[in-house]
XYZ file of C-alpha atoms in Angstrom:
727
model
C 9.617 43.432 52.618
C 6.808 43.748 50.431
C 8.448 47.091 49.036
C 11.762 45.666 48.398
C 10.047 42.897 46.442
C 8.264 45.926 44.469
C 11.370 47.725 43.739
C 13.260 44.569 42.384
C 10.260 43.717 40.181
C 10.546 47.336 38.939
C 14.068 47.142 38.155
C 13.677 43.741 36.353
C 10.841 44.889 34.505
C 12.700 48.115 33.207
C 15.918 45.788 32.312
C 13.629 43.226 30.697
C 11.209 45.432 28.499
C 11.788 43.499 25.188
C 10.986 40.104 27.348
C 7.622 41.605 27.888
C 7.053 42.147 24.477
C 8.247 38.656 23.550
C 5.334 37.337 25.436
C 2.703 38.447 23.296
C 2.239 36.101 20.002
C 0.543 38.735 18.497
C 3.820 40.674 18.327
C 5.198 37.243 16.279
C 4.786 37.603 12.388
C 5.980 34.319 10.490
C 7.281 35.187 7.082
C 8.024 32.359 4.378
C 8.515 32.598 0.454
C 6.020 30.301 -1.484
C 5.961 31.132 -5.309
C 3.377 28.126 -5.689
C 1.287 26.138 -3.701
C 2.825 22.524 -3.167
C 1.906 19.628 -1.004
C 4.399 20.528 1.144
C 3.413 24.144 1.400
C -0.076 22.990 2.388
C 1.481 20.820 5.045
C 3.241 23.749 6.456
C -0.035 26.078 6.467
C -2.164 23.511 8.377
C 0.514 23.206 11.212
C 0.771 26.851 11.098
C -3.436 26.940 11.216
C -2.619 24.174 14.335
C -0.831 26.756 16.660
C -2.785 29.768 15.245
C 0.339 31.396 13.542
C 0.002 34.479 11.864
C 1.905 34.016 8.120
C 2.591 36.259 5.547
C 3.489 34.675 2.228
C 5.682 36.252 -0.206
C 6.272 35.573 -3.720
C 2.983 33.837 -4.283
C 2.546 33.411 -8.495
C 6.215 34.701 -9.242
C 8.355 32.387 -11.304
C 11.053 30.839 -8.845
C 14.499 32.172 -10.028
C 16.479 30.974 -6.778
C 17.761 28.052 -8.474
C 17.886 24.424 -6.921
C 19.647 25.264 -3.976
C 19.324 21.796 -2.448
C 22.068 20.629 -4.678
C 23.719 23.769 -5.310
C 24.213 27.130 -4.150
C 20.895 29.401 -4.307
C 18.001 31.123 -2.863
C 19.068 34.429 -2.951
C 15.305 35.155 -4.243
C 14.360 34.818 -1.067
C 16.536 37.501 0.532
C 15.224 39.764 -1.850
C 11.716 39.212 -1.441
C 12.138 39.390 2.355
C 14.335 42.673 2.373
C 11.338 43.997 0.232
C 8.718 43.025 2.531
C 10.598 44.308 5.571
C 10.955 47.766 4.134
C 7.153 48.507 4.373
C 6.685 47.036 8.302
C 7.476 49.629 10.798
C 6.630 48.419 14.110
C 10.138 48.501 15.786
C 8.456 45.614 18.664
C 7.581 43.106 15.597
C 9.554 39.857 15.917
C 10.087 38.292 12.546
C 10.377 34.149 12.121
C 11.389 33.734 8.516
C 11.299 30.265 7.391
C 11.277 27.706 4.395
C 7.934 26.371 3.621
C 7.935 23.702 1.270
C 9.696 21.247 3.794
C 8.711 22.558 7.715
C 6.295 21.659 10.244
C 5.687 23.712 13.712
C 5.710 21.041 16.322
C 4.587 23.600 19.107
C 3.168 27.307 19.744
C 4.221 30.679 19.227
C 4.201 30.686 23.084
C 6.660 28.049 23.382
C 8.996 29.538 20.351
C 8.866 33.171 22.011
C 9.933 31.706 25.375
C 12.495 30.052 23.728
C 13.643 33.071 22.003
C 13.751 34.906 25.050
C 15.956 32.640 26.677
C 18.524 32.852 23.899
C 19.054 36.606 25.060
C 19.786 37.627 21.836
C 17.951 40.002 19.151
C 18.043 37.284 16.062
C 18.769 33.546 16.429
C 19.484 31.110 13.434
C 18.882 27.507 13.132
C 21.967 25.781 13.287
C 23.598 22.641 11.338
C 26.261 20.150 12.076
C 27.494 20.446 8.545
C 28.940 23.487 6.805
C 27.372 24.811 3.612
C 27.967 25.906 0.870
C 32.077 27.013 1.741
C 34.026 24.676 3.973
C 36.690 27.032 3.509
C 34.928 29.304 5.721
C 34.681 26.543 8.776
C 37.399 27.815 10.809
C 36.146 31.252 10.875
C 32.938 30.093 12.613
C 32.915 30.840 16.516
C 33.224 27.722 18.674
C 30.400 26.605 20.827
C 30.921 25.023 24.180
C 28.048 22.214 23.005
C 26.007 21.684 20.089
C 25.943 22.824 16.269
C 28.814 25.218 15.192
C 27.318 26.121 11.651
C 24.370 28.499 10.780
C 21.669 27.210 8.577
C 19.646 30.008 6.583
C 16.381 27.863 6.424
C 14.964 29.546 9.692
C 15.514 32.737 12.081
C 13.809 34.704 14.406
C 14.404 38.356 15.807
C 13.369 41.807 16.000
C 12.424 43.559 12.855
C 14.885 46.460 13.375
C 17.787 43.729 13.696
C 16.814 41.711 10.751
C 16.314 44.848 8.591
C 19.690 45.790 9.340
C 20.922 42.281 8.439
C 19.686 42.321 5.106
C 19.671 45.945 4.123
C 23.052 45.436 1.911
C 21.947 42.669 -0.075
C 22.529 42.964 -3.550
C 23.067 39.929 -5.115
C 21.214 38.079 -7.786
C 18.210 35.717 -7.144
C 20.423 32.501 -7.748
C 22.988 33.454 -5.540
C 23.301 31.978 -2.174
C 21.402 33.160 0.705
C 22.911 30.706 3.167
C 26.544 32.300 1.910
C 24.959 35.918 2.690
C 23.961 35.174 6.152
C 26.923 32.791 7.086
C 29.588 36.021 5.858
C 27.589 38.287 8.249
C 27.563 35.872 11.187
C 31.332 35.305 10.997
C 31.882 38.942 10.963
C 32.102 39.462 14.498
C 31.475 43.056 14.181
C 28.320 42.520 12.302
C 27.667 39.649 14.353
C 27.534 41.648 17.566
C 26.121 44.778 15.660
C 22.811 42.850 14.852
C 23.184 40.409 18.122
C 23.236 37.303 16.426
C 23.447 33.778 17.753
C 22.787 30.366 16.723
C 19.870 27.688 18.013
C 22.818 25.377 18.582
C 20.997 22.950 20.537
C 18.290 22.490 18.669
C 15.612 24.206 21.039
C 13.799 26.261 18.519
C 14.815 24.822 15.286
C 15.409 21.162 14.294
C 17.494 20.797 10.537
C 17.318 17.176 9.369
C 20.308 16.987 7.257
C 23.273 15.724 9.049
C 21.145 14.853 12.268
C 18.819 12.136 11.297
C 20.061 9.902 14.091
C 19.424 12.630 16.381
C 15.722 12.924 15.969
C 13.023 10.765 17.238
C 9.311 11.457 17.445
C 7.971 11.598 21.067
C 4.446 10.724 21.767
C 2.512 12.838 24.549
C -0.716 13.171 25.421
C -2.637 13.273 22.337
C 0.150 15.027 20.127
C 3.507 14.520 18.765
C 6.939 16.091 19.050
C 10.459 15.501 17.629
C 13.002 15.095 20.119
C 16.381 15.535 19.550
C 18.095 13.075 21.923
C 21.852 14.494 21.451
C 20.836 17.585 23.499
C 17.517 16.551 25.005
C 15.679 19.329 23.494
C 11.714 19.701 21.549
C 12.615 21.812 18.772
C 9.445 23.905 17.698
C 10.058 24.001 13.977
C 11.073 20.816 12.265
C 12.903 21.448 8.762
C 13.635 18.567 6.221
C 16.670 20.679 4.440
C 18.444 19.636 1.876
C 18.492 15.809 1.104
C 16.182 14.974 3.785
C 12.695 15.609 2.126
C 11.642 11.648 2.823
C 12.595 12.256 6.671
C 10.330 15.467 6.863
C 7.463 13.536 4.949
C 7.658 10.605 7.532
C 7.640 13.111 10.866
C 5.200 14.955 9.236
C 2.335 12.123 9.266
C 2.739 12.417 13.099
C 3.519 15.886 13.863
C 2.021 18.054 15.597
C -0.903 15.795 16.025
C -1.649 14.426 12.427
C -1.755 10.661 14.014
C -1.493 9.841 17.818
C -2.153 6.865 19.877
C -5.035 8.398 21.371
C -6.829 9.874 18.447
C -5.723 7.855 15.641
C -5.591 9.893 12.533
C -6.981 13.428 13.025
C -6.574 14.731 9.475
C -7.732 11.667 7.287
C -11.151 13.251 6.956
C -9.800 16.689 6.181
C -10.503 18.314 2.497
C -12.808 15.275 1.238
C -14.369 15.385 -1.971
C -17.633 13.662 -1.554
C -19.513 11.870 -4.324
C -22.546 11.273 -2.493
C -24.178 14.397 -3.770
C -23.341 13.756 -7.248
C -25.435 12.213 -10.083
C -23.668 9.129 -11.344
C -23.641 11.445 -14.776
C -21.560 13.931 -12.547
C -18.877 11.425 -11.320
C -15.436 12.467 -12.067
C -14.266 10.496 -15.534
C -11.763 7.669 -14.578
C -9.372 6.119 -17.270
C -8.291 2.769 -15.678
C -5.058 1.363 -16.847
C -5.227 -2.344 -16.537
C -1.347 -3.961 -16.953
C -0.729 -7.344 -17.900
C 3.363 -8.126 -17.887
C 3.603 -11.896 -16.879
C 1.992 -14.895 -16.539
C -0.447 -14.423 -13.538
C -2.839 -16.597 -11.836
C -6.780 -16.066 -11.240
C -7.363 -13.356 -14.228
C -10.538 -14.379 -14.826
C -11.561 -13.491 -11.616
C -9.678 -10.363 -11.919
C -11.866 -9.109 -14.725
C -15.087 -10.565 -12.431
C -14.102 -8.424 -9.755
C -13.336 -5.554 -12.160
C -17.132 -5.780 -13.466
C -18.033 -5.637 -9.723
C -16.202 -2.129 -8.979
C -18.992 0.185 -7.401
C -19.054 3.039 -10.253
C -20.719 4.156 -12.863
C -19.592 2.338 -15.927
C -20.419 4.957 -18.310
C -17.670 6.995 -16.444
C -15.229 4.543 -16.850
C -12.782 4.351 -19.711
C -10.086 1.037 -20.030
C -6.857 0.946 -21.207
C -5.910 -2.779 -21.041
C -1.912 -3.614 -22.075
C -1.700 -7.221 -22.176
C 2.112 -8.150 -22.663
C 1.347 -12.002 -22.074
C -0.324 -14.240 -24.968
C -1.207 -16.774 -22.795
C -3.892 -14.172 -21.136
C -5.262 -13.231 -24.641
C -8.034 -15.443 -24.679
C -9.286 -14.044 -21.039
C -8.837 -10.147 -22.263
C -10.589 -10.630 -25.436
C -13.461 -12.567 -23.791
C -13.766 -9.839 -21.221
C -13.611 -7.363 -24.230
C -16.282 -9.101 -26.020
C -18.706 -9.679 -23.283
C -18.540 -6.590 -21.095
C -16.816 -4.003 -23.237
C -19.768 -2.122 -24.302
C -20.629 -1.223 -20.798
C -17.967 1.088 -20.500
C -17.427 4.516 -22.275
C -14.604 3.407 -24.130
C -11.654 0.639 -24.145
C -8.570 0.176 -25.531
C -6.729 -2.937 -25.646
C -2.834 -3.362 -26.740
C -1.498 -7.118 -26.788
C 1.850 -8.893 -27.278
C 1.760 -7.895 -31.207
C 2.356 -4.361 -30.573
C 5.673 -5.179 -29.338
C 5.657 -2.919 -26.528
C 7.555 -2.815 -23.009
C 6.173 -2.259 -19.640
C 7.832 1.170 -19.370
C 6.194 2.444 -22.965
C 2.897 0.898 -21.727
C 2.568 3.155 -18.736
C 3.961 6.094 -20.212
C 1.054 5.477 -22.938
C -1.406 4.862 -20.416
C -0.700 8.205 -18.571
C -0.656 10.093 -22.037
C -4.176 8.790 -22.947
C -5.709 10.338 -20.184
C -3.105 13.481 -20.249
C -4.602 14.187 -23.565
C -8.500 13.409 -22.934
C -10.051 16.367 -21.678
C -12.909 14.507 -20.160
C -10.144 12.492 -18.016
C -10.201 13.602 -14.629
C -8.090 10.388 -12.837
C -5.985 7.707 -13.736
C -6.296 4.447 -11.839
C -3.392 2.502 -12.670
C -4.258 -1.430 -11.657
C -1.900 -4.272 -12.171
C -3.292 -7.602 -13.032
C -1.820 -9.271 -9.910
C -3.981 -7.010 -7.251
C -6.875 -8.464 -5.863
C -9.314 -5.899 -5.085
C -11.643 -7.164 -2.452
C -13.532 -3.683 -1.826
C -15.601 -3.081 -4.359
C -15.928 0.719 -3.272
C -11.931 1.379 -3.701
C -12.202 3.643 -6.299
C -14.584 5.553 -4.925
C -12.860 5.704 -1.676
C -9.527 7.088 -3.222
C -11.208 9.585 -5.332
C -13.482 11.043 -1.986
C -9.713 11.093 -0.287
C -8.732 14.153 -2.640
C -5.111 13.571 -2.569
C -2.836 14.126 -5.699
C -1.495 10.458 -5.871
C -3.030 7.609 -3.264
C -2.786 3.994 -3.009
C -5.200 1.588 -1.412
C -2.942 -0.397 1.015
C -2.635 -4.405 -0.445
C -0.504 -7.074 0.939
C 0.967 -10.338 0.280
C -1.335 -12.843 2.404
C 0.529 -13.849 5.378
C 3.920 -11.872 4.612
C 4.519 -8.073 5.492
C 5.040 -7.325 1.530
C 3.057 -4.376 0.623
C 2.665 -2.210 -2.510
C 4.125 0.775 -0.609
C 7.829 1.682 0.800
C 8.242 3.589 4.315
C 11.556 4.788 3.561
C 14.315 4.369 1.060
C 17.779 3.186 1.365
C 20.985 5.668 0.755
C 20.568 4.157 -3.076
C 16.985 4.681 -3.653
C 15.470 1.394 -3.204
C 13.285 -0.205 -0.425
C 14.134 0.636 3.176
C 11.757 0.064 6.375
C 10.261 2.914 8.342
C 10.070 2.596 12.214
C 6.073 2.322 11.139
C 5.998 -0.048 8.312
C 4.990 -2.810 10.175
C 2.268 -1.314 12.183
C 0.986 -0.008 8.998
C 0.807 -3.038 7.184
C -0.429 -4.970 10.075
C -3.118 -2.511 10.673
C -1.816 -1.437 14.223
C -1.648 2.285 13.031
C -4.393 3.273 10.625
C -4.664 6.245 8.601
C -3.556 7.846 5.378
C 0.613 8.009 5.223
C 2.708 10.121 2.914
C 5.144 7.757 1.814
C 8.119 7.761 -0.967
C 6.786 4.713 -3.025
C 3.707 2.908 -4.189
C 3.077 0.605 -7.076
C 0.480 -1.877 -8.347
C -2.383 0.183 -7.896
C -2.715 3.745 -7.267
C -4.913 6.679 -8.355
C -3.578 10.202 -9.700
C -5.261 13.201 -10.419
C -5.248 14.264 -14.215
C -4.712 17.784 -13.604
C -1.174 16.874 -12.207
C -0.701 14.917 -15.585
C -1.528 18.004 -17.339
C 1.016 20.203 -15.230
C 3.779 18.764 -12.492
C 3.602 15.229 -14.484
C 3.423 16.284 -18.014
C 6.821 14.731 -18.947
C 5.638 11.772 -21.319
C 8.603 9.640 -19.817
C 7.907 9.495 -16.523
C 8.547 5.738 -16.084
C 11.942 5.957 -17.994
C 15.471 5.112 -15.951
C 18.583 3.738 -17.196
C 19.168 2.075 -13.986
C 15.427 2.041 -12.033
C 12.581 -0.209 -13.090
C 9.303 1.877 -14.536
C 7.568 2.255 -11.004
C 10.907 3.132 -9.376
C 11.581 5.682 -11.838
C 8.288 6.953 -11.965
C 8.349 7.313 -7.990
C 11.702 9.155 -8.022
C 10.367 11.757 -10.833
C 7.350 12.471 -8.531
C 9.250 13.147 -5.536
C 11.808 15.328 -7.426
C 8.551 17.510 -8.387
C 7.917 17.691 -4.795
C 4.564 15.838 -4.946
C 3.254 13.686 -2.160
C 2.359 10.229 -2.674
C 0.314 8.738 -0.006
C -1.176 5.010 0.792
C -4.348 4.644 2.898
C -5.064 1.633 5.349
C -8.319 3.309 6.635
C -10.181 0.272 4.856
C -9.364 -3.282 3.727
C -8.933 -3.348 0.166
C -7.446 -6.518 -0.765
C -3.974 -8.513 -1.590
C -1.613 -8.638 -4.256
C -0.849 -12.238 -5.894
C 2.205 -14.152 -6.242
C 3.271 -14.681 -9.228
C 6.186 -16.980 -8.476
C 6.164 -20.523 -10.045
C 2.903 -19.989 -11.938
C 3.219 -22.157 -14.785
C 1.094 -21.920 -17.708
C 1.208 -25.639 -18.857
C -2.037 -27.155 -17.911
C -5.898 -26.378 -18.917
C -6.454 -24.517 -15.661
C -3.343 -23.181 -14.205
C -4.541 -21.640 -11.355
C -5.629 -25.152 -9.499
C -1.858 -25.408 -8.736
C -2.027 -22.157 -6.938
C -2.916 -23.792 -3.473
C 0.672 -23.244 -2.282
C 1.722 -19.718 -3.971
C -1.724 -18.043 -3.131
C -3.786 -20.349 -0.706
C -6.233 -17.381 0.133
C -6.947 -16.982 -3.808
C -7.229 -20.426 -4.373
C -9.742 -20.955 -1.517
C -11.703 -18.106 -2.848
C -11.768 -19.477 -5.890
C -12.348 -23.166 -5.257
C -13.546 -24.086 -1.981
C -17.330 -24.147 -1.395
C -18.689 -20.787 -0.060
C -20.323 -22.427 2.878
C -17.323 -24.713 3.955
C -16.039 -22.159 6.784
C -19.772 -22.439 7.956
C -19.674 -26.139 8.248
C -18.861 -26.377 12.118
C -20.587 -23.037 13.407
C -24.025 -23.778 11.341
C -23.593 -27.600 11.575
C -23.706 -27.998 7.804
C -22.314 -31.809 8.108
C -25.048 -34.182 7.810
C -25.063 -37.964 8.085
C -26.882 -39.872 5.427
C -25.906 -43.206 6.569
C -23.936 -44.463 9.989
C -20.444 -43.047 10.389
C -20.659 -41.451 6.722
C -20.379 -37.642 6.605
C -21.638 -35.714 4.128
C -20.375 -31.958 3.596
C -19.648 -28.797 1.303
C -16.141 -28.800 0.014
C -15.631 -27.652 -3.641
C -17.111 -24.597 -5.638
C -18.511 -25.598 -9.117
C -15.627 -24.017 -10.676
C -13.344 -26.205 -8.813
C -15.749 -29.184 -9.900
C -15.526 -27.994 -13.719
C -11.747 -27.503 -13.590
C -10.700 -30.628 -12.244
C -12.593 -32.402 -14.771
C -12.214 -30.497 -17.569
C -8.340 -30.880 -16.666
C -8.597 -34.778 -16.569
C -10.479 -34.775 -20.173
C -7.708 -32.221 -21.548
C -4.971 -34.933 -20.156
C -7.381 -37.294 -21.555
C -5.486 -40.563 -20.471
C -8.037 -42.318 -18.685
C -7.104 -46.092 -17.510
C -8.942 -49.197 -19.338
C -10.398 -50.275 -16.157
C -8.527 -53.671 -16.016
C -7.221 -55.472 -12.982
C -3.234 -54.945 -14.064
C -2.406 -51.362 -13.620
C 1.116 -50.644 -13.666
C 0.533 -47.071 -12.132
C 0.084 -48.672 -8.565
C 2.257 -50.716 -6.281
C 2.126 -54.188 -7.127
C 0.834 -53.557 -10.470
C -2.697 -55.168 -9.752
C -6.300 -53.497 -8.822
C -8.350 -55.630 -7.525
C -11.598 -53.348 -7.686
C -10.515 -51.320 -11.041
C -12.318 -48.126 -12.376
C -11.885 -45.905 -15.101
C -10.004 -43.231 -13.730
C -7.037 -40.904 -14.073
C -4.641 -40.574 -10.923
C -3.773 -37.181 -9.474
C 0.227 -37.672 -9.939
C -0.488 -38.204 -13.736
C -1.371 -34.506 -14.331
C 1.309 -33.841 -11.220
C -1.640 -32.536 -8.817
C -0.254 -35.206 -6.350
C 1.185 -32.508 -3.917
C -1.078 -30.184 -4.258
C -4.450 -32.713 -3.936
C -2.428 -33.683 -0.445
C -2.258 -30.208 0.594
C -5.889 -29.694 0.036
C -6.718 -32.959 2.232
C -4.505 -31.428 5.016
C -6.030 -28.169 4.889
C -9.625 -28.785 4.428
C -10.471 -32.252 4.904
C -8.058 -33.305 8.058
C -9.761 -30.682 10.380
C -13.130 -32.422 9.561
C -12.273 -36.038 10.100
C -10.835 -34.841 13.383
C -13.973 -33.218 14.324
C -16.332 -36.289 13.348
C -14.014 -39.006 14.367
C -13.014 -37.969 17.833
C -9.041 -38.819 18.910
C -8.345 -39.782 15.512
C -5.667 -37.647 13.940
C -4.157 -37.685 10.250
C -1.597 -36.322 8.144
C -3.277 -37.354 5.110
C -0.890 -39.920 3.809
C -2.549 -40.822 0.540
C -1.367 -44.073 -1.496
C -4.057 -43.216 -3.792
C -5.824 -40.026 -5.341
C -7.970 -40.020 -8.537
C -10.762 -39.028 -10.561
C -13.480 -41.585 -11.576
C -15.622 -41.519 -14.846
C -18.651 -43.277 -15.168
C -20.337 -43.877 -18.397
C -23.521 -46.338 -19.173
C -21.292 -47.714 -22.496
C -18.020 -47.749 -20.459
C -18.007 -48.543 -16.900
C -21.415 -47.575 -15.388
C -21.024 -49.020 -11.926
C -18.922 -50.108 -9.363
C -19.282 -53.981 -7.527
C -19.583 -54.259 -3.836
C -16.151 -53.606 -2.284
C -14.238 -52.278 0.770
C -11.910 -49.462 0.072
C -7.755 -50.094 0.898
C -8.097 -47.129 3.277
C -8.516 -46.243 6.812
C -11.241 -43.674 5.465
C -12.169 -42.526 1.909
C -13.317 -39.227 0.555
C -15.552 -39.036 -2.588
C -16.376 -35.656 -4.016
C -19.185 -35.304 -6.725
C -17.843 -33.460 -9.436
C -21.015 -32.869 -11.310
C -24.610 -32.761 -11.057
C -27.341 -35.560 -11.333
C -30.362 -34.800 -13.600
C -27.992 -32.385 -15.530
C -24.928 -34.174 -16.429
C -26.029 -37.646 -15.735
C -28.638 -39.924 -14.627
C -28.475 -42.550 -11.982
C -25.187 -43.087 -9.864
C -25.032 -42.778 -6.395
C -23.186 -44.938 -3.385
C -24.742 -47.827 -1.533
C -23.469 -49.108 2.032
C -24.612 -52.662 1.839
C -24.182 -53.530 5.658
C -26.633 -50.703 6.643
C -28.837 -50.842 3.210
C -28.129 -47.188 3.202
C -28.026 -45.354 -0.310
C -26.943 -41.719 -1.320
C -28.729 -41.360 -4.699
C -28.266 -38.004 -5.365
C -25.068 -36.797 -4.475
C -24.714 -32.969 -4.312
C -22.306 -31.217 -6.820
C -18.940 -30.310 -4.901
C -20.018 -32.334 -1.936
C -17.822 -35.046 0.000
C -18.632 -38.000 1.275
C -16.547 -39.036 3.944
C -16.430 -42.775 5.594
C -14.465 -45.420 7.203
C -12.711 -47.773 4.440
C -12.088 -50.959 5.734
C -14.336 -53.540 7.645
C -17.551 -51.879 8.211
C -18.238 -49.766 5.073
C -18.688 -52.465 2.326
C -20.127 -50.471 -0.541
C -20.683 -50.195 -4.178
C -21.443 -47.827 -7.002
C -25.061 -47.653 -8.361
C -25.221 -47.547 -12.115
C -25.004 -44.425 -14.322
C -27.997 -45.137 -16.565
C -27.203 -41.768 -18.889
C -24.663 -38.909 -19.597
C -21.262 -39.143 -17.546
C -20.598 -38.852 -13.819
C -17.369 -37.933 -12.495
C -16.250 -38.339 -8.872
C -12.758 -37.485 -6.910
C -11.636 -40.158 -4.352
C -8.974 -40.553 -2.070
C -7.787 -43.413 0.042
C -6.609 -41.579 3.103
C -4.474 -43.617 5.864
C -2.932 -41.919 8.931
């Protein structure tokens, strides 16, 4: 029996000598064409290195004469270069894998590739496609297949050196002639097909061409690696090719395949090829031109410039280009320029008087950096961007990518400054991983088709691939979309990183410019920024750190407003200027009679009533429910107003009860700085608060128990905000 087995083995080995060769990965040589180093080519090399493929690159440094064969026939230069390279190769056992590189990634090892090639039982195997290109009239001449794709794809084939030499031997075409048509004519010729021993990888076991097959391909995550799975044929292709108009899809798949990001490891490539700034002196830091663009009325512009000053980067290595289209923001820009412009190496400001639109301003910003020999990066920054991370610029530079954006989102929404995919007409489409990236379930550095609002561009790119002045111009697309479209067409990758928390983007919808301090009205549109600006820094620590004081029985005292909030409310009231006369007759209130009149302005007089009620509901009601257990309020507010006390106007308020379930009294300025005297005394308890703290609220019952008076203001002007709150 053992002898019989030995004989059978010998016979099998004799008949399958070529299969033994196939099992030796060192016999495999990957040949590709790359006339220049592109982002796609570098991605290809990374995936090849990951699996230890041996790669021979042809055409480096040569001019590409093969045409734009993505949209028209071309690519003959590839065949010419391949033919010349093969003529120098003599090893008949050599196996050649010839593939494109700019839009290709390896998903598995040479061992798996060779095994599948062996199983194909042919000397040359071409990738297959569902679509015929470039000559549809040849469709009937293609051999029929029992199952799978019927048409040849020239972007990838594998075979023995002698057979491939024979296949390209008769190439005499021009560089811009079609390589696809050349190989197709060989394949559909029965005699040549048999002589060279060609077949197609019809079920995509070796090659997956994405064009015409996008619905068939999904990501398959398995044990720390990622594959592309063809669900139609239930195969796992070794080579993924984003041929034709599927560059965005290969970019998406390349974010994962072969193991760039997995559920087990997270991002494995995000720390590759970093450019460290830590060893540099500040004088050696790259010079960055920051382009700041103000295109519409925007809230919290003053805060934007405050954050810009806090950016952790040497200011003498920064140049500023500020484009302001809005006259409304002119004073804020001028104030920043006058007070802080000298800190920067240079600052250039263009205002509305220049009559330059958004497209022209962005083209100009890029060109200022492009033509400045010292400029290393252009950092594009829209005024509505809230950069909370002071190290943003350093982080982006260290990523060492051509174009990279910090991911920012709109608070409470899935809106962000990147698109994960594009629709057929070039607009937003949601990628499968978009929500996970925005919500931080997947963290990494992502190749995406569109970035906006804030991003960093290498100046070397502006001087080479992106030297066209009118990058932002388009008759049909907005400037950002036009720019990204032009970048994609150049084969340049754009990235967004969510490796850190960077900030958010403001909503500019419904922003009115009719008030003195328009940001006060942003509690609905931009609640997070409103809180940052106007709520006391210690408010969120009230419960945890027990910051609520009890100066008198059932009177609670706690921080609520920032100094800025207090100042803005006072200034807004004085700007409005229509203070009441302090008489009992008051047509502003129901019934027309005020029993305890004050010199005041009601919130509804400045159209701030609904914003004030929102403030009470969000920030006062939680304290009320904590301090008065079992009491829940919707902050129904019959009366909200700001009171002014002056010695020569109305210095005090006589003892009284408030017409409320509870009352809020917020000090809007400071004793001994803005006024003397003042305070509140609760008669029943003979208890006074004589030094109210600016921005702190007194909360006390209104009716029955807390009979109180306003103590005399003896100098200056005292302001308080008062709310009578009922359930």
